[in-house]
Coordinates of C-alpha atoms in Angstrom, one line a residue:
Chain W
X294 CA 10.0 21.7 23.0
X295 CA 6.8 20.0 21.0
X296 CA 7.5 18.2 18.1
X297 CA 5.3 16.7 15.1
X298 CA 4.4 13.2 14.9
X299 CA 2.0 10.9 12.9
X300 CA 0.3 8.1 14.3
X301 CA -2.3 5.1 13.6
X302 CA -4.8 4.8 16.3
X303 CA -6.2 1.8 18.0
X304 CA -9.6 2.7 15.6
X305 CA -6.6 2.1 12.8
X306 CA -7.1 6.3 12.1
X307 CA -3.7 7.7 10.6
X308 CA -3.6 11.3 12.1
X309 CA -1.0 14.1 13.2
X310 CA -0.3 16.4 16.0
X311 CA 1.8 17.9 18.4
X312 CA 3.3 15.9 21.0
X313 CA 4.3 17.6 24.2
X314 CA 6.6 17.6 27.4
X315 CA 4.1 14.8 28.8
X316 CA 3.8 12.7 25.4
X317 CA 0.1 14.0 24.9
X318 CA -0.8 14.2 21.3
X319 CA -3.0 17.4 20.8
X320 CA -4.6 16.0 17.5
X321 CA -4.6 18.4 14.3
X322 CA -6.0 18.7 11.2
X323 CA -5.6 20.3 7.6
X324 CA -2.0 19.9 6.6
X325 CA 1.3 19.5 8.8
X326 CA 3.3 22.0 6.6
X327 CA 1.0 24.6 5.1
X328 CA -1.9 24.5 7.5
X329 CA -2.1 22.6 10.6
X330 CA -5.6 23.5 12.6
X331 CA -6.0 22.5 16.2
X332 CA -8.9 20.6 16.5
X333 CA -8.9 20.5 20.4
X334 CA -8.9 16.2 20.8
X335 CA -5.8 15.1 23.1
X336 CA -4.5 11.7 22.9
X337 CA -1.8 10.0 25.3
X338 CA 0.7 8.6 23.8
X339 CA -0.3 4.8 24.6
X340 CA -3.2 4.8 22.8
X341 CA -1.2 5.7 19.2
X342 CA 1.3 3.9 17.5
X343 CA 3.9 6.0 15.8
X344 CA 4.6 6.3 12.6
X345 CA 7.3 7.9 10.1
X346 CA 6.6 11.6 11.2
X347 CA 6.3 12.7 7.4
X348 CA 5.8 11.0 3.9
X349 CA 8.4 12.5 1.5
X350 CA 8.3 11.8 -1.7
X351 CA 12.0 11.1 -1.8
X352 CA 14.8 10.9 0.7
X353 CA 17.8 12.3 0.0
X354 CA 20.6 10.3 1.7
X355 CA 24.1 11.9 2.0
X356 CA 27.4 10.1 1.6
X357 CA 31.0 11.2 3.0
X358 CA 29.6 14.4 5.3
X359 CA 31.6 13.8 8.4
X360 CA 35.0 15.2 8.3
X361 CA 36.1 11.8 10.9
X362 CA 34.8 9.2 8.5
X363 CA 36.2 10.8 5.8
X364 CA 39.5 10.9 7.2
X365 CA 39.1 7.3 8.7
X366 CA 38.3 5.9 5.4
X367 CA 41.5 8.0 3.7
X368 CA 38.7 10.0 1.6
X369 CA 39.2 13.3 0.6
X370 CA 36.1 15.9 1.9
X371 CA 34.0 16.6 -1.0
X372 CA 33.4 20.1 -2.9
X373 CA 29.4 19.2 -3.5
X374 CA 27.2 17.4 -1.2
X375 CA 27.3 13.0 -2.3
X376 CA 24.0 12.0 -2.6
X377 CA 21.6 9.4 -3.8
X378 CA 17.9 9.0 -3.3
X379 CA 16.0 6.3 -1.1
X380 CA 12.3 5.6 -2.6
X381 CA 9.6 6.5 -1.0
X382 CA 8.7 3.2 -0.3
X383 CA 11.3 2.7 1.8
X384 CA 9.8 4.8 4.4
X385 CA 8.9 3.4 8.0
X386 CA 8.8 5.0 11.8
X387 CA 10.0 3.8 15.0
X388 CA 9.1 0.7 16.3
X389 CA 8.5 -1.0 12.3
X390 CA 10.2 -4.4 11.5
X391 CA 12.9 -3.7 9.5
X392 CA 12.6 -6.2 7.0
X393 CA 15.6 -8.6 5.2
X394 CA 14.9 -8.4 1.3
X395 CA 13.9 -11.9 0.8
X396 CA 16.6 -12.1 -1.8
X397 CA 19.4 -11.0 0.7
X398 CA 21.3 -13.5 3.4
X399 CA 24.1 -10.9 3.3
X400 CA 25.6 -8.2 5.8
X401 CA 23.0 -5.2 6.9
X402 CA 24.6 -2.3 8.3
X403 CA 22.9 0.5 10.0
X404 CA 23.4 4.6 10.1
X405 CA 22.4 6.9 12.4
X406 CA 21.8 10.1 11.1
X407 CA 20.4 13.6 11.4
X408 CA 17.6 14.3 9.3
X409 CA 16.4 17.7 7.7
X410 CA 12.4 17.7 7.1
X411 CA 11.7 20.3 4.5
X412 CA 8.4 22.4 4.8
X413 CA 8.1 24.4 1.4
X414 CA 8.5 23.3 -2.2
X415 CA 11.8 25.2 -3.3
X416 CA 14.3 25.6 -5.8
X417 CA 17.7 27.3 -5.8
X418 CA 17.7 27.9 -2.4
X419 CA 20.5 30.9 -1.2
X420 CA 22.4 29.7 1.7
X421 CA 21.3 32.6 4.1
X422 CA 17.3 32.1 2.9
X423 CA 17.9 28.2 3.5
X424 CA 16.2 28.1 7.1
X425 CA 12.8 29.0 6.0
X426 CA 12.8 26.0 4.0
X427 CA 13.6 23.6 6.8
X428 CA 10.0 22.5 8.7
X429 CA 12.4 20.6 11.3
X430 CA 14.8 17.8 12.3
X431 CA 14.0 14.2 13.0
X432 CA 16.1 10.6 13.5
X433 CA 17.0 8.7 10.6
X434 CA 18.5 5.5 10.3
X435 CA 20.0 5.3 7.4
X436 CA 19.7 1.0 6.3
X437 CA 21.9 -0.7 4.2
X438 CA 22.4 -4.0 2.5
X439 CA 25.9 -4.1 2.0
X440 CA 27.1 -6.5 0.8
X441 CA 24.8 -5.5 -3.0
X442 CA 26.8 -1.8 -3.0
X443 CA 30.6 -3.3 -5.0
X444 CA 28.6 -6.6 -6.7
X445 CA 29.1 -5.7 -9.9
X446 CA 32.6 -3.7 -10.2
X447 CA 31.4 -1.9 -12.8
X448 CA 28.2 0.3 -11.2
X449 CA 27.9 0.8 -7.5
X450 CA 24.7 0.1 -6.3
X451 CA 23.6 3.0 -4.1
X452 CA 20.1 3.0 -5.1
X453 CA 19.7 -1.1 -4.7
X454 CA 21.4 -1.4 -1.2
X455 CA 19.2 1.4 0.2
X456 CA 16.3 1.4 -1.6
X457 CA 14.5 -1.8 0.4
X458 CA 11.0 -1.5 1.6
X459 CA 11.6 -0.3 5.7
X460 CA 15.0 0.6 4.6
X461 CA 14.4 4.6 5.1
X462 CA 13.9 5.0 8.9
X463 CA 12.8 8.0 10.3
X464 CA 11.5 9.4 13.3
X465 CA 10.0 9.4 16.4
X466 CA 8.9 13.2 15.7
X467 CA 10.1 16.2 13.9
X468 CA 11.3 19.2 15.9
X469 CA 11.1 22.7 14.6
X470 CA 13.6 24.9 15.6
X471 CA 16.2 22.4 16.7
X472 CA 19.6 23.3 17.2
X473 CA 22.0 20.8 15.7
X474 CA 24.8 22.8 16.0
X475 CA 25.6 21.7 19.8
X476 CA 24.2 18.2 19.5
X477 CA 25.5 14.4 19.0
X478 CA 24.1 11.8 17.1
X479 CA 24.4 8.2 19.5
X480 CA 23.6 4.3 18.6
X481 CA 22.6 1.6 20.4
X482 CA 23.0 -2.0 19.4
X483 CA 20.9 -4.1 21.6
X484 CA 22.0 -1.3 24.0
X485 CA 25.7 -0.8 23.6
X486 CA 26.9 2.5 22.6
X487 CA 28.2 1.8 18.7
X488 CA 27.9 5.5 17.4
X489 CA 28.2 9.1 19.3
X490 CA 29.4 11.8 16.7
X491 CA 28.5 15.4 17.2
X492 CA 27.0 16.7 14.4
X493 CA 29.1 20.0 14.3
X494 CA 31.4 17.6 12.4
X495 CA 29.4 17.9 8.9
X496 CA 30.7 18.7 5.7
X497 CA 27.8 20.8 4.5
X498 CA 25.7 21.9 7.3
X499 CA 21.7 21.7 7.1
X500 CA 21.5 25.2 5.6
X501 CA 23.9 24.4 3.0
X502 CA 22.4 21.0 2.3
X503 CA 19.5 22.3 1.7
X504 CA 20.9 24.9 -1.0
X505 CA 22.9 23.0 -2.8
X506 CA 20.5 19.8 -3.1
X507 CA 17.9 22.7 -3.8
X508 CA 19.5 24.2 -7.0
X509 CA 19.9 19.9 -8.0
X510 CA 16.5 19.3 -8.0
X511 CA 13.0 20.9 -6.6
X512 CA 12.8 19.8 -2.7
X513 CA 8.9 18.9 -2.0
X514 CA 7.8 19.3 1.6
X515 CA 8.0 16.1 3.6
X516 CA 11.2 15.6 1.7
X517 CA 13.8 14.5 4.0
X518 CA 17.7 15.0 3.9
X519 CA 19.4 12.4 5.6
X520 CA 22.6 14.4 6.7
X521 CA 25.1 11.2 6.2
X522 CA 26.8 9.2 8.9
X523 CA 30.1 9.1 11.1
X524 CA 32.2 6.7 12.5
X525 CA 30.7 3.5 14.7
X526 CA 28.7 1.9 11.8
X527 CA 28.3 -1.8 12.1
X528 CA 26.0 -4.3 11.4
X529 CA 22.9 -6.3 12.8
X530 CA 22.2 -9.5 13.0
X531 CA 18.5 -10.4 13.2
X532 CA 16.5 -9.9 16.0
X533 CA 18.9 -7.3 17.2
X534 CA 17.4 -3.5 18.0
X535 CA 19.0 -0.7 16.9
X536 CA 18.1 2.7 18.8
X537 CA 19.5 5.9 17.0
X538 CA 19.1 9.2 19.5
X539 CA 19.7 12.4 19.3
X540 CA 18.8 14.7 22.2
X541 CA 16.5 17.1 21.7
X542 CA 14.5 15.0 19.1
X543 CA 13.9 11.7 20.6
X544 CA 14.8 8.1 20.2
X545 CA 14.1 5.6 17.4
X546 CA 14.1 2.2 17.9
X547 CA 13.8 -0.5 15.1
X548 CA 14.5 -4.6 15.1
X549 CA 15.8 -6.4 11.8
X550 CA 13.4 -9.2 11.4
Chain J
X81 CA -3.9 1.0 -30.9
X82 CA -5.4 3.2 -28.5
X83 CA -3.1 4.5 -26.1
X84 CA -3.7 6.6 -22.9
X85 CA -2.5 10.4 -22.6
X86 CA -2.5 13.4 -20.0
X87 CA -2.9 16.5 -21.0
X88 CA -3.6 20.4 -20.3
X89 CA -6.5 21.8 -21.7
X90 CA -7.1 25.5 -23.3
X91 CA -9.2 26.0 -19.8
X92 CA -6.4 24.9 -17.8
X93 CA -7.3 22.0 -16.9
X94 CA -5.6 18.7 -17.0
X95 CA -7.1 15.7 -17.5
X96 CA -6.5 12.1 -19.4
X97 CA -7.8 10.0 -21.7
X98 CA -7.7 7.6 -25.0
X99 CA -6.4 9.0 -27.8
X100 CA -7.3 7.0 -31.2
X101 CA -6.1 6.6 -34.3
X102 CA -7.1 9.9 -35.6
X103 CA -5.6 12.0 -32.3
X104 CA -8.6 12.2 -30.9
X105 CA -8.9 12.2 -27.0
X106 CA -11.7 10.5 -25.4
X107 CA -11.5 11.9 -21.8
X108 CA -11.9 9.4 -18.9
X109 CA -12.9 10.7 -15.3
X110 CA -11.6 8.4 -12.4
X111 CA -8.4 6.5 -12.2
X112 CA -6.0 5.9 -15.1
X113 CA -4.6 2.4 -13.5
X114 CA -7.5 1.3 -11.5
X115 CA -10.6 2.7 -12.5
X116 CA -11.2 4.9 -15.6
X117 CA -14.7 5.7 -17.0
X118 CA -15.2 7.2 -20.0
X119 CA -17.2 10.7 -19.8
X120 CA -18.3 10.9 -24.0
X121 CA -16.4 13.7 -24.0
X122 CA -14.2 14.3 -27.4
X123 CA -11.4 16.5 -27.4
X124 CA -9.2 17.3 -30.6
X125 CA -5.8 17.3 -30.1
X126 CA -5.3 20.7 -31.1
X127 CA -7.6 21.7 -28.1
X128 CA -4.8 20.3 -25.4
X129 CA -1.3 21.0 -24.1
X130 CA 0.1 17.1 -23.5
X131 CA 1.9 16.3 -20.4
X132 CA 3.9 13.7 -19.6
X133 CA 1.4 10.7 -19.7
X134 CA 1.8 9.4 -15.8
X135 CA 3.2 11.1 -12.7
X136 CA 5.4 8.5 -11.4
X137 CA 6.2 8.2 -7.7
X138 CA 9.9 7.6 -8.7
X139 CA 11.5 6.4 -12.2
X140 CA 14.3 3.6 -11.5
X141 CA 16.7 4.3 -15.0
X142 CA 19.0 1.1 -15.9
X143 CA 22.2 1.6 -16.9
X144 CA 24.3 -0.6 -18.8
X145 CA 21.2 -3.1 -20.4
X146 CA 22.5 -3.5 -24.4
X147 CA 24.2 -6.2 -24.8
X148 CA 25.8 -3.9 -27.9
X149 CA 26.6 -0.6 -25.4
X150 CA 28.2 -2.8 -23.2
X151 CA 30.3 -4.6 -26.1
X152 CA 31.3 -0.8 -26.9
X153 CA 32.2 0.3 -23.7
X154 CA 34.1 -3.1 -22.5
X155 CA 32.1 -3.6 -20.0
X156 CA 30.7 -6.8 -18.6
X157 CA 26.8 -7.5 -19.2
X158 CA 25.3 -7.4 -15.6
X159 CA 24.0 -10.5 -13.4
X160 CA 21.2 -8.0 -12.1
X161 CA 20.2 -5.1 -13.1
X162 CA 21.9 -1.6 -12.6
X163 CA 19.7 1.5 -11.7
X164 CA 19.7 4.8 -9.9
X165 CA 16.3 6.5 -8.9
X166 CA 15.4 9.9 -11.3
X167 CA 12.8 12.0 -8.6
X168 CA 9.0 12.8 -9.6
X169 CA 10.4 16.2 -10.2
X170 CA 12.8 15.5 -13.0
X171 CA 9.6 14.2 -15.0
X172 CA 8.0 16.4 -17.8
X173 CA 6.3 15.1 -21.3
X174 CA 6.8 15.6 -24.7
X175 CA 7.2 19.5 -26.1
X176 CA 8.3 20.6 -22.6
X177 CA 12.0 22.4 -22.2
X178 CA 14.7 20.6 -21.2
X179 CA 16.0 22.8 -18.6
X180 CA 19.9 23.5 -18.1
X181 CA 20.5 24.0 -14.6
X182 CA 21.5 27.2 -13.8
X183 CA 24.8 26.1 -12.1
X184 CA 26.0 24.0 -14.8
X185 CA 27.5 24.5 -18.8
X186 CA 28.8 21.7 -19.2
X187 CA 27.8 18.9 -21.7
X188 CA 24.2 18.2 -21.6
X189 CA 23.6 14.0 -23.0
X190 CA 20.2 13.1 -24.6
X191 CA 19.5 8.9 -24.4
X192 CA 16.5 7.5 -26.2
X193 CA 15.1 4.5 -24.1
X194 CA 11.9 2.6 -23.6
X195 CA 9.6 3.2 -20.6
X196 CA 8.0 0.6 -18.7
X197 CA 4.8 2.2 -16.9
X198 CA 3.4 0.0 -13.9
X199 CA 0.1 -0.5 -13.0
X200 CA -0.1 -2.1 -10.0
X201 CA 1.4 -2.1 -6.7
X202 CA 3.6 -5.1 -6.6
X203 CA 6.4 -6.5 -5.1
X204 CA 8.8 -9.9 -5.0
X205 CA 6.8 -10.5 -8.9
X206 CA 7.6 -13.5 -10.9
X207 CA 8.9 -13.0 -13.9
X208 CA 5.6 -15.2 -15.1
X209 CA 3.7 -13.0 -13.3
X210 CA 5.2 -9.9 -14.2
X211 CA 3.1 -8.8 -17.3
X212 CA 0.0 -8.3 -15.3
X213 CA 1.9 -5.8 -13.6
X214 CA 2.9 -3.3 -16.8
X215 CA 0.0 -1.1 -17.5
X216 CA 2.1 -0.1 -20.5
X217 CA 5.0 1.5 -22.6
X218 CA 6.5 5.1 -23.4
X219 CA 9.1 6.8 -24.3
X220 CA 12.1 8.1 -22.4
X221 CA 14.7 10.4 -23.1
X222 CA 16.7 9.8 -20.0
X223 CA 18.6 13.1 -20.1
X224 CA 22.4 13.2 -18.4
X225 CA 24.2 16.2 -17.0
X226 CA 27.2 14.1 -18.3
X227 CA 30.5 16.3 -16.6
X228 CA 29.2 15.8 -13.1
X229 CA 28.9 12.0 -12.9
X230 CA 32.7 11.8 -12.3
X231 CA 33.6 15.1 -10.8
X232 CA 33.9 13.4 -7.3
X233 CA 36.6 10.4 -7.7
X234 CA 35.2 8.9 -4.8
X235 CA 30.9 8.5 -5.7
X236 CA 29.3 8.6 -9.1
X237 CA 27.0 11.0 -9.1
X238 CA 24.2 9.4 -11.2
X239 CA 21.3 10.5 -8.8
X240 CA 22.5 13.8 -9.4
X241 CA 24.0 14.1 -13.1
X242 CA 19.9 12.6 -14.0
X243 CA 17.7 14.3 -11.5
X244 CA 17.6 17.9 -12.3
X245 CA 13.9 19.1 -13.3
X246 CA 13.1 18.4 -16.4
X247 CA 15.9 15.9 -16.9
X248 CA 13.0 12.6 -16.6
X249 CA 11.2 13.4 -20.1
X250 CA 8.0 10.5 -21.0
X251 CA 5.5 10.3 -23.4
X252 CA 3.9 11.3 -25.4
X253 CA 1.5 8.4 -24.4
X254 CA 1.3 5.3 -23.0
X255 CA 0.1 2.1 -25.2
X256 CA -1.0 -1.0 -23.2
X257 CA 0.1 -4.5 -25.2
X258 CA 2.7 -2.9 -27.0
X259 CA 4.8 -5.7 -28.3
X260 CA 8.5 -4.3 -27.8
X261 CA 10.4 -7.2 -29.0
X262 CA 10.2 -6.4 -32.8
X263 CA 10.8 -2.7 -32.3
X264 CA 13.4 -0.4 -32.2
X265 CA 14.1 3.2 -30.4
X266 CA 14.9 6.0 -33.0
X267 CA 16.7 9.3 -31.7
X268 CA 17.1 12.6 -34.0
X269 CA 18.8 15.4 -33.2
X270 CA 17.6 18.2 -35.2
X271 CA 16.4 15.9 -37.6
X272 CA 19.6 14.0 -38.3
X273 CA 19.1 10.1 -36.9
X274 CA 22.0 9.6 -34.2
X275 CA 20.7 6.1 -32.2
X276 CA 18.6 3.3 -34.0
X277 CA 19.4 0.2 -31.8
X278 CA 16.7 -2.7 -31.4
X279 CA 14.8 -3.6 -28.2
X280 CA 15.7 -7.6 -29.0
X281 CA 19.4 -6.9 -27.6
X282 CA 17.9 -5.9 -23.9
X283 CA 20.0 -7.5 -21.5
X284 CA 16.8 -7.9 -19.1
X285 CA 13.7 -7.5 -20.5
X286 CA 10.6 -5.5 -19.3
X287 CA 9.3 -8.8 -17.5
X288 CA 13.0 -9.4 -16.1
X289 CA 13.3 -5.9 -15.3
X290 CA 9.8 -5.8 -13.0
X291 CA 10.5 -9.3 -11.7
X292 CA 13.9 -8.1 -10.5
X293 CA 13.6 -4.6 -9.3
X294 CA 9.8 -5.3 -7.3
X295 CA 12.2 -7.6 -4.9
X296 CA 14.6 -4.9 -4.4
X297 CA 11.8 -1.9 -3.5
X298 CA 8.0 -2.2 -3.8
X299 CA 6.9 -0.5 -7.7
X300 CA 3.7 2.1 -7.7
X301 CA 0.8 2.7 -10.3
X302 CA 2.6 4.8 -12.5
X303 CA 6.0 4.4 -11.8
X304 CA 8.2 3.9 -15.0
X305 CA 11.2 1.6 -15.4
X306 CA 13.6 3.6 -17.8
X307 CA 15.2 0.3 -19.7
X308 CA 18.5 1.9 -20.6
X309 CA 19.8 3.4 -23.7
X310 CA 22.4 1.7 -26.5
X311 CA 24.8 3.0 -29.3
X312 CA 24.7 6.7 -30.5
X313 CA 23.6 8.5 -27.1
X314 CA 25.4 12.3 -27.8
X315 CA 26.0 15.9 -26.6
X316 CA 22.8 18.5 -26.8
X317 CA 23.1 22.0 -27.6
X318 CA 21.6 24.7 -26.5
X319 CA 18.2 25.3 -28.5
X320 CA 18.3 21.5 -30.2
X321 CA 16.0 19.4 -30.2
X322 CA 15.7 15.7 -29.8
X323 CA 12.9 13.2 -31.0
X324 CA 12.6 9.6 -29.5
X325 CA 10.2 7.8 -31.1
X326 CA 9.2 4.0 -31.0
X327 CA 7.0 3.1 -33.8
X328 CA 4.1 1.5 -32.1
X329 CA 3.8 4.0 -29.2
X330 CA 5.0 7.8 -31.0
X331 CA 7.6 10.8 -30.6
X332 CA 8.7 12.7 -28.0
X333 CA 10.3 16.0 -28.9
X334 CA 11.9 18.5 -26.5
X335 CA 14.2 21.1 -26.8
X336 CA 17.0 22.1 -24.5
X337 CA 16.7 25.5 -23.7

């Protein structure tokens, strides 16, 4: 299966391409979504560092989407998708620092997560007409400072504990195609096994994500859904590596710093 | 004062520039926040459609930041401030519709608020440092799909009770130096006044507000910091029409439709 990825080169170029069985970037040019032209240039892959495999303008992070945390944390399954959005800015790929907020001495907790990579702006998305929409899957891991989220009792602060710079990480490529339906979603904590939840557990599948977030606001391409997490979140101390995999897609490994 | 506007001309084109005191537009080529040069072209304001005045990346909207509002609703003032993130898509300038989303008649909540507009990339600012960040000021009307925020029990929707398109409405311009602290935010609905609060009783201030919220995610050229609403924020109906205005800066006036 090929899969999309972005990359810095060691001439400090930011390109794209398609990555293949032997890790070879075939280099492309144009746009990733619309129109992707071959240009014929192969790179291997150690002569690229990765980076997040889109830009969205926004992520959209889910919250209570997995019928076992749900019922582990006593919470009823919800009728509409739980959502809140993660800048922009806090974007990074595999391998980046992820970075303590200088204000923060406090608990950060990581999620491993499926992530939906839209391909065309869209509105109002029907359920059945949802999959033309979605450009492909990636890895996300879903940061979180959590000790900020109940601070103040009156106003839970979604937004703030998420929103960090290096916060929103996603990666190592997009696949098109993918099928989530059969696969599992497993983190490491400096290699021991801390999550490994098959997705056919969600809520609201991808197709249904995508049309109910769609008729809540217009869905960009690059825009990423970050499908919500299961059971096994914990959190990491720094210097500790955090590796969220799902097969199929690929590995993305991060260090607090 | 000069202040700086985008706008839609009879050609279709859009473009920005200073408007003076006589609504004039004197179109600039280039960069709004970095480098704009005037082109000696003169446009009348009859000539152009405006848009909202920047494209922000993201707009971060405060809740709960009136000392008065909060007195109202018995609710502690905050030790930092509150905010959820309204998308780049939710953003459209004075004279646009206010769009009800299709899947939704419930009560539709205008709330006249200032607009900080950045113009730099910054983050961890000093509060000392933090007026050399703010390119300038607009006006908000921070509009609320008001039912959904507690139809879950479980998650306040804010992101998406405030991020339908069209519910992020700025303008009509931006005015650089505006001095906020001796001015107040008017709202009418259909020409009856219904909020007229003072910008003195801000909890945190614009420079408090940048200072604060460039340590918790890194702040764009362009991106506006909604500084929350006070007493008097109300229901719109279907066909009304609201007008914040600030005297210093102007009126935004949209109509739900």
């Amino acid at each position: 299966m090929k899969s999309w990825v972005r990359y810095r080169s060691r001439d400090d170029r930011i390109g794209f391409g398609l990555q293949d069985e032997l890790g070879q970037i075939h280099v492309h040019d144009g746009d990733m979504f619309y129109t992707p032209i071959p240009t014929g240039v192969l790179l291997k892959a150690d002569d690229v560092t990765l980076l997040s495999p889109c830009q969205p303008s926004k992520i959209v992070a889910l919250w209570n989407n997995f019928h076992a945390l749900a019922a582990k944390l006593g919470k009823t399954v919800p009728s509409h998708p739980l959502f809140l959005i993660k800048p922009a800015t806090s974007v990074c790929g595999t391998g980046a620092s992820i970075k303590r907020p200088k204000s923060y001495d406090g608990k950060i907790v990581y999620e491993g997560e499926l992530g939906i990579v839209i391909g065309k702006r869209c509105s109002d998305v029907d359920p059945g007409d949802a999959s033309r929409h979605i450009f492909g899957y990636t890895c996300v891991n879903d940061i979180t400072a959590a000790e900020l989220l109940n601070e103040d009792l009156n106003f839970a602060q979604w937004t703030r504990a998420k929103g960090f710079d290096s916060f929103g990480v996603l990666g190592p490529c997009i696949v098109p195609g993918f099928d989530w339906r059969a696969a599992s979603v497993v983190t490491m904590l400096d290699g021991v096994e801390r999550q490994n939840y098959p997705l056919s557990d969600m809520v609201f599948g991808p197709e249904q994500l995508v049309s109910h977030i769609s008729r809540d606001m217009t869905l960009l391409p690059g825009d990423v859904i970050a499908c919500g997490t299961s059971l096994g979140v914990g959190s990491i101390k720094n210097g500790s590596s955090v590796r969220v995999a799902i097969e199929g897609i690929g590995a993305l490994t991060n260090s607090l710093t």
